[in-house]
Tab-separated table of C-alpha atoms in Angstrom:
chain	number	residue	atom	x	y	z
F	1231	MET	CA	89.845	134.822	116.159
F	1232	VAL	CA	86.219	133.839	115.112
F	1233	LEU	CA	85.411	130.719	113.085
F	1234	LYS	CA	82.295	130.238	111.044
F	1235	VAL	CA	81.021	126.556	111.317
F	1236	TYR	CA	79.034	124.727	108.596
F	1237	ASP	CA	77.876	121.115	108.298
F	1238	LYS	CA	79.100	118.809	105.470
F	1239	GLN	CA	76.669	120.276	103.024
F	1240	MET	CA	77.938	123.910	103.890
F	1241	THR	CA	74.772	124.756	105.878
F	1242	PRO	CA	75.691	127.500	108.316
F	1243	LEU	CA	75.596	126.307	111.923
F	1244	GLY	CA	76.934	129.168	113.912
F	1245	LEU	CA	80.055	131.054	115.190
F	1246	ALA	CA	82.653	129.839	117.440
F	1247	GLU	CA	84.965	132.233	119.201
F	1248	ASP	CA	85.385	131.414	122.899
F	1249	PHE	CA	88.868	129.821	122.526
F	1250	THR	CA	91.614	129.079	124.859
F	1251	SER	CA	93.987	128.840	121.866
F	1252	VAL	CA	93.927	128.102	118.209
F	1253	ARG	CA	96.646	126.847	115.778
F	1254	TRP	CA	95.681	127.488	112.228
F	1255	ALA	CA	98.387	125.844	109.870
F	1256	ARG	CA	98.166	126.173	106.097
F	1257	ARG	CA	100.470	124.044	103.925
F	1258	ALA	CA	101.164	124.204	100.109
F	1259	ARG	CA	101.970	120.602	99.428
F	1260	GLU	CA	100.250	118.619	102.285
F	1261	PRO	CA	96.950	118.780	103.939
F	1262	SER	CA	96.433	121.848	106.229
F	1263	GLU	CA	95.446	121.416	109.813
F	1264	CYS	CA	94.216	123.384	112.871
F	1265	GLU	CA	93.941	122.582	116.453
F	1266	ILE	CA	91.390	124.357	118.658
F	1267	VAL	CA	91.335	124.368	122.452
F	1268	LEU	CA	88.270	125.695	124.027
F	1269	PRO	CA	86.107	125.596	127.322
F	1270	VAL	CA	83.365	122.868	127.212
F	1271	SER	CA	79.787	124.150	126.755
F	1272	SER	CA	76.578	122.784	125.176
F	1273	LEU	CA	77.118	125.124	122.317
F	1274	ALA	CA	80.803	124.350	121.617
F	1275	VAL	CA	79.866	120.495	121.884
F	1276	ASP	CA	77.078	120.954	119.266
F	1277	LEU	CA	79.133	123.067	116.850
F	1278	MET	CA	82.426	121.133	117.122
F	1279	GLU	CA	81.067	117.794	115.873
F	1280	ILE	CA	83.196	115.598	113.804
F	1281	GLY	CA	82.518	116.186	110.096
F	1282	ASN	CA	81.579	119.899	110.437
F	1283	ILE	CA	83.523	122.341	108.539
F	1284	VAL	CA	85.265	125.508	109.900
F	1285	MET	CA	86.369	128.560	108.248
F	1286	LYS	CA	87.797	132.018	109.452
F	1287	LEU	CA	85.055	134.674	109.764
F	1288	GLU	CA	86.839	136.994	107.533
F	1289	ASP	CA	87.187	134.671	104.592
F	1290	GLU	CA	84.434	135.363	102.080
F	1291	THR	CA	86.197	132.489	100.145
F	1292	GLY	CA	89.365	130.739	101.469
F	1293	GLU	CA	90.493	127.476	103.068
F	1294	ALA	CA	88.170	125.432	105.006
F	1295	MET	CA	88.967	122.533	107.345
F	1296	GLN	CA	86.883	119.581	108.392
F	1297	ILE	CA	86.901	118.356	112.003
F	1298	GLU	CA	88.147	114.835	112.312
F	1299	SER	CA	88.717	114.380	116.051
F	1300	ARG	CA	88.037	115.970	119.419
F	1301	VAL	CA	88.995	115.202	122.985
F	1302	ILE	CA	87.217	116.477	126.100
F	1303	GLN	CA	89.108	116.206	129.375
F	1304	MET	CA	88.912	117.680	133.037
F	1305	ASP	CA	91.969	119.210	134.732
F	1306	GLU	CA	92.563	118.929	138.446
F	1307	ASP	CA	90.408	121.970	139.328
F	1308	GLY	CA	87.396	120.455	137.617
F	1309	ARG	CA	87.592	122.682	134.441
F	1310	GLU	CA	86.614	120.903	131.198
F	1311	THR	CA	88.307	121.675	127.951
F	1312	MET	CA	87.732	120.294	124.450
F	1313	THR	CA	90.596	119.875	121.856
F	1314	VAL	CA	89.449	119.719	118.320
F	1315	LYS	CA	91.577	118.714	115.303
F	1316	ALA	CA	90.436	119.705	111.634
F	1317	TYR	CA	92.264	119.147	108.407
F	1318	GLY	CA	92.301	120.917	105.053
F	1319	LEU	CA	90.137	119.477	102.388
F	1320	MET	CA	93.082	118.162	100.363
F	1321	ARG	CA	92.957	115.444	102.968
F	1322	TRP	CA	89.728	114.296	101.237
F	1323	LEU	CA	92.044	112.693	98.470
F	1324	SER	CA	93.242	110.217	101.222
F	1325	ARG	CA	89.755	108.796	101.195
F	1326	ARG	CA	90.517	107.270	97.694
F	1327	VAL	CA	92.933	104.669	96.562
F	1328	ASN	CA	94.443	104.312	93.091
F	1329	LEU	CA	92.597	101.607	91.161
F	1330	THR	CA	94.829	101.623	88.123
F	1331	ALA	CA	98.397	100.243	87.856
F	1332	TYR	CA	100.492	102.673	85.978
F	1333	ASP	CA	103.677	101.204	84.294
F	1334	GLU	CA	107.152	102.765	84.483
F	1335	SER	CA	106.635	103.455	80.614
F	1336	THR	CA	104.048	106.256	81.380
F	1337	ASP	CA	105.877	109.538	80.720
F	1338	MET	CA	104.013	112.808	81.690
F	1339	THR	CA	104.738	116.061	83.316
F	1340	PRO	CA	104.072	116.187	87.246
F	1341	GLN	CA	101.187	118.541	86.353
F	1342	GLN	CA	99.455	116.018	83.982
F	1343	ILE	CA	100.112	113.132	86.516
F	1344	ALA	CA	98.470	115.090	89.354
F	1345	TYR	CA	95.503	116.073	87.204
F	1346	MET	CA	94.988	112.436	85.925
F	1347	LEU	CA	95.059	110.991	89.469
F	1348	ILE	CA	92.485	113.597	90.818
F	1349	LYS	CA	90.107	113.240	87.911
F	1350	ALA	CA	90.327	109.513	87.808
F	1351	ASN	CA	89.734	109.028	91.514
F	1352	ALA	CA	88.031	112.116	93.026
F	1353	THR	CA	86.451	114.717	90.535
F	1354	ASN	CA	85.460	112.361	87.529
F	1355	PRO	CA	85.709	108.774	88.564
F	1356	ARG	CA	84.009	105.968	86.489
F	1357	ALA	CA	81.936	104.810	89.430
F	1358	ALA	CA	79.773	107.753	90.702
F	1359	LYS	CA	80.004	106.559	94.249
F	1360	ARG	CA	83.800	107.515	94.343
F	1361	LYS	CA	83.130	111.105	93.358
F	1362	LEU	CA	84.198	113.614	95.871
F	1363	PRO	CA	82.451	117.207	96.319
F	1364	LEU	CA	85.550	118.805	94.626
F	1365	LEU	CA	85.839	120.910	91.595
F	1366	LEU	CA	89.259	120.912	89.680
F	1367	ASN	CA	90.530	124.187	88.086
F	1368	GLU	CA	92.802	122.880	85.318
F	1369	ARG	CA	95.411	125.440	84.417
F	1370	ALA	CA	97.435	125.691	81.136
F	1371	SER	CA	100.645	123.648	80.885
F	1372	PHE	CA	103.441	124.961	83.348
F	1373	GLY	CA	105.966	123.811	80.732
F	1374	GLN	CA	107.450	121.108	82.953
F	1375	ASP	CA	109.888	118.339	81.814
F	1376	THR	CA	108.190	114.877	81.613
F	1377	VAL	CA	108.999	112.323	84.215
F	1378	THR	CA	108.632	108.531	84.472
F	1379	PHE	CA	105.633	107.685	86.542
F	1380	SER	CA	104.498	104.386	88.056
F	1381	ALA	CA	102.014	103.479	90.724
F	1382	SER	CA	100.584	100.291	91.896
F	1383	GLU	CA	97.033	99.621	92.720
F	1384	TYR	CA	95.514	100.720	96.055
F	1385	GLN	CA	98.121	103.408	96.927
F	1386	ASP	CA	96.740	106.444	98.735
F	1387	ILE	CA	95.866	109.162	96.124
F	1388	CYS	CA	96.826	112.006	98.439
F	1389	ASP	CA	100.381	110.562	98.791
F	1390	LEU	CA	100.715	110.122	95.032
F	1391	VAL	CA	99.678	113.683	94.329
F	1392	THR	CA	101.965	115.004	97.098
F	1393	ASP	CA	104.842	113.277	95.397
F	1394	GLN	CA	103.890	115.039	92.067
F	1395	LEU	CA	103.693	118.461	93.864
F	1396	THR	CA	107.210	118.027	95.151
F	1397	GLU	CA	108.626	116.553	91.965
F	1398	GLY	CA	107.177	119.507	90.048
F	1399	GLU	CA	107.641	122.130	92.775
F	1400	MET	CA	103.913	123.039	92.699
F	1401	ASN	CA	101.528	123.867	95.206
F	1402	LEU	CA	97.926	122.745	95.845
F	1403	PHE	CA	95.055	124.699	97.415
F	1404	VAL	CA	91.502	124.025	97.943
F	1405	THR	CA	89.296	127.169	98.063
F	1406	THR	CA	85.815	127.098	99.527
F	1407	ASP	CA	82.954	129.376	98.504
F	1408	PRO	CA	80.547	128.980	101.400
F	1409	VAL	CA	77.837	130.686	99.495
F	1410	ALA	CA	77.847	128.557	96.541
F	1411	GLY	CA	78.955	125.686	98.662
F	1412	THR	CA	81.750	124.671	96.366
F	1413	HIS	CA	85.321	123.568	97.009
F	1414	THR	CA	87.723	124.214	94.157
F	1415	LEU	CA	91.056	122.496	93.938
F	1416	ASP	CA	93.753	124.373	92.275
F	1417	ILE	CA	97.315	123.473	91.504
F	1418	ARG	CA	99.786	126.512	91.083
F	1419	MET	CA	103.388	127.201	90.563
F	1420	ALA	CA	104.886	129.276	93.265
F	1421	GLU	CA	104.876	133.066	92.961
F	1422	ASP	CA	108.405	134.444	92.758
F	1423	LYS	CA	109.080	136.955	95.665
F	1424	THR	CA	112.833	136.284	96.025
F	1425	ALA	CA	115.351	139.284	96.461
F	1426	GLU	CA	115.825	139.561	92.667
F	1427	SER	CA	112.018	139.779	91.857
F	1428	ALA	CA	109.983	142.635	91.152
F	1429	ALA	CA	108.224	142.439	94.593
F	1430	PRO	CA	110.747	140.963	96.849
F	1431	VAL	CA	110.055	139.548	100.436
F	1432	LEU	CA	113.202	139.400	102.611
F	1433	ILE	CA	112.783	137.597	105.905
F	1434	SER	CA	115.813	138.447	108.115
F	1435	ILE	CA	116.710	139.413	111.706
F	1436	ASP	CA	118.672	142.282	110.337
F	1437	PHE	CA	115.486	143.670	108.816
F	1438	GLY	CA	113.335	143.010	111.809
F	1439	THR	CA	111.098	140.578	110.027
F	1440	LEU	CA	112.507	137.277	111.554
F	1441	ALA	CA	112.574	135.891	115.204
F	1442	THR	CA	113.534	132.719	116.726
F	1443	PRO	CA	115.096	131.258	113.493
F	1444	GLN	CA	115.912	127.587	113.167
F	1445	ILE	CA	117.937	125.959	110.411
F	1446	THR	CA	117.810	122.269	110.079
F	1447	ASP	CA	120.318	120.211	108.228
F	1448	SER	CA	119.768	116.434	108.502
F	1449	GLN	CA	121.139	113.253	107.054
F	1450	GLU	CA	118.711	111.043	109.180
F	1451	PRO	CA	116.739	109.754	106.205
F	1452	TYR	CA	119.629	109.707	103.795
F	1453	LYS	CA	120.258	106.668	101.661
F	1454	ASN	CA	122.520	106.244	98.606
F	1455	VAL	CA	122.018	102.664	97.423
F	1456	ALA	CA	118.770	100.738	97.120
F	1457	TYR	CA	118.134	97.044	96.661
F	1458	VAL	CA	114.949	96.690	94.541
F	1459	GLN	CA	113.042	93.546	94.584
F	1460	GLY	CA	110.405	92.976	91.944
F	1461	GLY	CA	107.359	90.800	91.734
F	1462	ASP	CA	109.008	87.825	90.144
F	1463	ASP	CA	110.786	85.394	92.414
F	1464	ASP	CA	113.205	84.359	89.471
F	1465	VAL	CA	114.415	87.897	88.986
F	1466	ALA	CA	117.089	88.824	91.531
F	1467	ALA	CA	116.896	92.269	93.404
F	1468	VAL	CA	118.588	94.929	91.515
F	1469	GLU	CA	121.244	97.220	93.274
F	1470	SER	CA	120.527	100.789	92.240
F	1471	GLY	CA	121.986	104.227	92.851
F	1472	ALA	CA	124.194	106.983	91.379
F	1473	ASP	CA	127.203	105.057	92.631
F	1474	ILE	CA	126.779	101.560	93.573
F	1475	THR	CA	130.485	100.993	94.258
F	1476	VAL	CA	130.416	103.308	97.384
F	1477	SER	CA	131.571	101.513	100.448
F	1478	GLY	CA	132.219	101.483	104.005
F	1479	GLN	CA	130.787	104.279	106.319
F	1480	ASP	CA	129.780	106.235	103.106
F	1481	ARG	CA	127.486	103.455	101.987
F	1482	PHE	CA	123.782	103.991	103.266
F	1483	GLU	CA	121.571	101.064	101.898
F	1484	MET	CA	117.807	100.466	101.829
F	1485	GLY	CA	115.401	97.922	100.501
F	1486	VAL	CA	112.482	98.838	98.108
F	1487	SER	CA	109.685	96.656	97.390
F	1488	ALA	CA	108.430	96.942	93.723
F	1489	SER	CA	106.199	94.084	93.325
F	1490	ASP	CA	104.079	95.779	90.731
F	1491	ILE	CA	107.123	95.439	88.236
F	1492	THR	CA	106.955	92.028	86.914
F	1493	LYS	CA	107.542	90.122	83.533
F	1494	THR	CA	103.905	90.144	82.697
F	1495	TRP	CA	101.453	93.071	83.395
F	1496	THR	CA	98.074	94.165	82.478
F	1497	ASP	CA	97.281	97.670	81.339
F	1498	SER	CA	94.285	99.690	82.407
F	1499	ASP	CA	92.394	98.345	79.358
F	1500	GLY	CA	92.776	94.712	80.502
F	1501	ASN	CA	95.413	93.896	77.797
F	1502	GLU	CA	98.266	91.604	78.964
F	1503	HIS	CA	101.923	92.491	78.094
F	1504	THR	CA	105.253	90.581	78.492
F	1505	ARG	CA	108.664	92.158	79.283
F	1506	SER	CA	112.090	90.634	79.070
F	1507	VAL	CA	114.337	90.019	82.143
F	1508	SER	CA	116.551	92.837	81.104
F	1509	LYS	CA	113.555	95.267	80.808
F	1510	VAL	CA	112.347	94.353	84.202
F	1511	GLN	CA	115.938	94.997	85.683
F	1512	THR	CA	116.001	98.394	83.845
F	1513	LEU	CA	112.721	99.330	85.481
F	1514	LEU	CA	113.730	98.204	88.846
F	1515	ASN	CA	116.847	100.270	88.631
F	1516	LYS	CA	114.732	103.251	87.669
F	1517	ARG	CA	112.450	102.617	90.557
F	1518	GLY	CA	115.379	102.594	92.840
F	1519	ARG	CA	116.920	105.847	91.713
F	1520	ARG	CA	113.313	107.517	91.913
F	1521	GLU	CA	112.945	106.239	95.654
F	1522	LEU	CA	116.481	107.470	96.516
F	1523	ALA	CA	115.793	110.927	95.041
F	1524	ARG	CA	112.232	111.379	96.356
F	1525	ALA	CA	112.673	110.158	99.984
F	1526	CYS	CA	116.327	109.874	100.973
F	1527	SER	CA	118.077	112.920	100.123
F	1528	GLU	CA	119.757	115.135	102.714
F	1529	MET	CA	117.359	117.656	104.061
F	1530	ARG	CA	117.365	121.323	104.780
F	1531	SER	CA	114.779	123.540	106.074
F	1532	PHE	CA	114.493	126.998	107.455
F	1533	GLU	CA	111.735	128.062	109.864
F	1534	GLY	CA	111.020	130.931	112.227
F	1535	GLU	CA	108.596	133.509	113.475
F	1536	VAL	CA	107.875	136.041	110.976
F	1537	VAL	CA	107.527	139.428	112.575
F	1538	GLN	CA	104.409	141.342	111.381
F	1539	SER	CA	104.892	144.967	110.574
F	1540	GLU	CA	103.412	147.686	108.269
F	1541	GLY	CA	106.248	146.763	105.734
F	1542	LEU	CA	105.655	143.085	105.792
F	1543	LYS	CA	102.281	141.374	106.414
F	1544	TYR	CA	100.988	137.808	105.875
F	1545	GLY	CA	98.200	137.516	103.413
F	1546	ARG	CA	99.108	140.998	102.103
F	1547	ASP	CA	102.856	140.774	101.023
F	1548	TYR	CA	103.437	137.035	101.197
F	1549	ASP	CA	101.524	133.910	101.550
F	1550	VAL	CA	101.874	130.149	101.854
F	1551	GLY	CA	103.219	128.864	98.548
F	1552	ASP	CA	105.232	132.080	97.754
F	1553	ARG	CA	108.943	131.738	96.948
F	1554	VAL	CA	110.753	134.173	99.054
F	1555	THR	CA	114.288	134.905	100.467
F	1556	CYS	CA	115.489	134.173	104.092
F	1557	LEU	CA	118.654	135.579	105.336
F	1558	TYR	CA	120.404	134.579	108.685
F	1559	GLY	CA	123.956	135.431	109.073
F	1560	GLN	CA	125.971	134.214	106.088
F	1561	LEU	CA	123.195	131.867	105.142
F	1562	ARG	CA	120.674	132.758	102.356
F	1563	MET	CA	117.959	130.409	101.306
F	1564	ASP	CA	115.534	131.067	98.355
F	1565	ALA	CA	112.557	128.626	98.961
F	1566	THR	CA	108.914	128.086	98.858
F	1567	ILE	CA	107.065	128.841	102.131
F	1568	THR	CA	105.644	125.330	102.406
F	1569	GLU	CA	103.887	125.957	105.785
F	1570	ILE	CA	102.546	129.001	107.645
F	1571	SER	CA	100.888	128.671	111.030
F	1572	GLU	CA	98.845	131.301	112.851
F	1573	ASP	CA	99.032	130.693	116.700
F	1574	TYR	CA	96.246	132.498	118.706
F	1575	GLY	CA	96.646	132.526	122.473
F	1576	GLU	CA	95.130	134.553	125.302
F	1577	GLY	CA	93.773	137.827	124.360
F	1578	GLY	CA	93.700	136.812	120.674
F	1579	VAL	CA	97.397	137.678	120.178
F	1580	CYS	CA	98.579	136.032	117.000
F	1581	ARG	CA	102.113	134.784	116.068
F	1582	VAL	CA	102.933	133.775	112.560
F	1583	HIS	CA	105.424	130.878	112.043
F	1584	ALA	CA	106.858	129.974	108.604
F	1585	VAL	CA	108.620	126.934	107.304
F	1586	LEU	CA	110.730	126.904	104.092
F	1587	SER	CA	111.827	123.497	102.742
F	1588	ASP	CA	112.243	123.737	98.929
F	1589	GLY	CA	113.645	120.596	97.251
F	1590	THR	CA	113.416	118.556	100.220
F	1591	TYR	CA	110.870	116.457	102.344
F	1592	SER	CA	110.015	117.568	105.911
F	1593	LEU	CA	110.983	115.212	108.543
F	1594	ARG	CA	107.287	114.337	109.004
F	1595	ARG	CA	107.021	113.383	105.257
F	1596	ALA	CA	110.305	111.345	105.486
F	1597	VAL	CA	108.839	109.315	108.439
F	1598	GLN	CA	105.669	108.625	106.341
F	1599	LEU	CA	107.691	107.509	103.347
F	1600	ALA	CA	109.998	105.394	105.534
F	1601	ALA	CA	107.028	103.177	106.693
F	1602	LYS	CA	106.513	102.175	102.977
F	1603	ARG	CA	110.031	100.749	102.583
F	1604	ILE	CA	111.099	97.197	103.179
């Protein structure tokens, strides 16, 4: 594997290829990432500086990643290696926070919400100093149902957008054109390549296209009742959930802080509004149900090595973000490929690993969300 290295302004710096190993992981709904391990040399140290941008040599346009960390260490035999971590440019959205409080009365589609957040905080913010070097490709409506959206001030924009991608079963990609020096953010629906589609992709041991499968069913993050506390001390916490009478071992409780939901609130134009206590309680109940649905459902994921052959090749027949069919014994799962990693070891041998987790959050995402609860 050979990587092209650029500075922040996409000025070419050189090629990097003397690797011990590379893991290049692309994701559809979270920032991609790569880990590069290579021997230490003056050239490698110069090229792999924090802030530099890397792309695959064969990509005339494609996904770029920016270096965020590197560790240089020496083993017992005196050999020095450098481990570099880089992330997809979707991660730039985490450099911005939401400056506008959105009330629960805001009903839009997930596509519209994602575009609104990106434009207001990254591609076309009011303050020029907040603008990121990203272009946004706005597509025609996906025809989604509207959802109730709320967000408090100073929340991470990348987290808010990721929530909408999952809600709307959408994928987000940032495509870099190194010649033009542009980075274009594009939200798309998954391409259907399930068994009943016109161009099916079947990943199965029986067909010789799947190795080392792993199916994960987990109830670890599961909750079914939320106690939601608003921002007014004189309004009691609301008990929320599909069935708040559930009891005993079957009752899984959590607390939710909804300090942005108060009897008085100010909209983005500076106008103050007043709600009744019953309205506040209704909004707290909605917030609890939304938090239970988005972060606390039982999880299922399907992953394994996808065997490359003339009949099934990554990048030609399927890609991250495609909806495919996986078969393992009696289990069938039609889901979107949310992550594909290419692992390059000694001799440049590449192994392709795929993760399918439609309709659920990965355990990594569940842990991130758990940190935000009471």
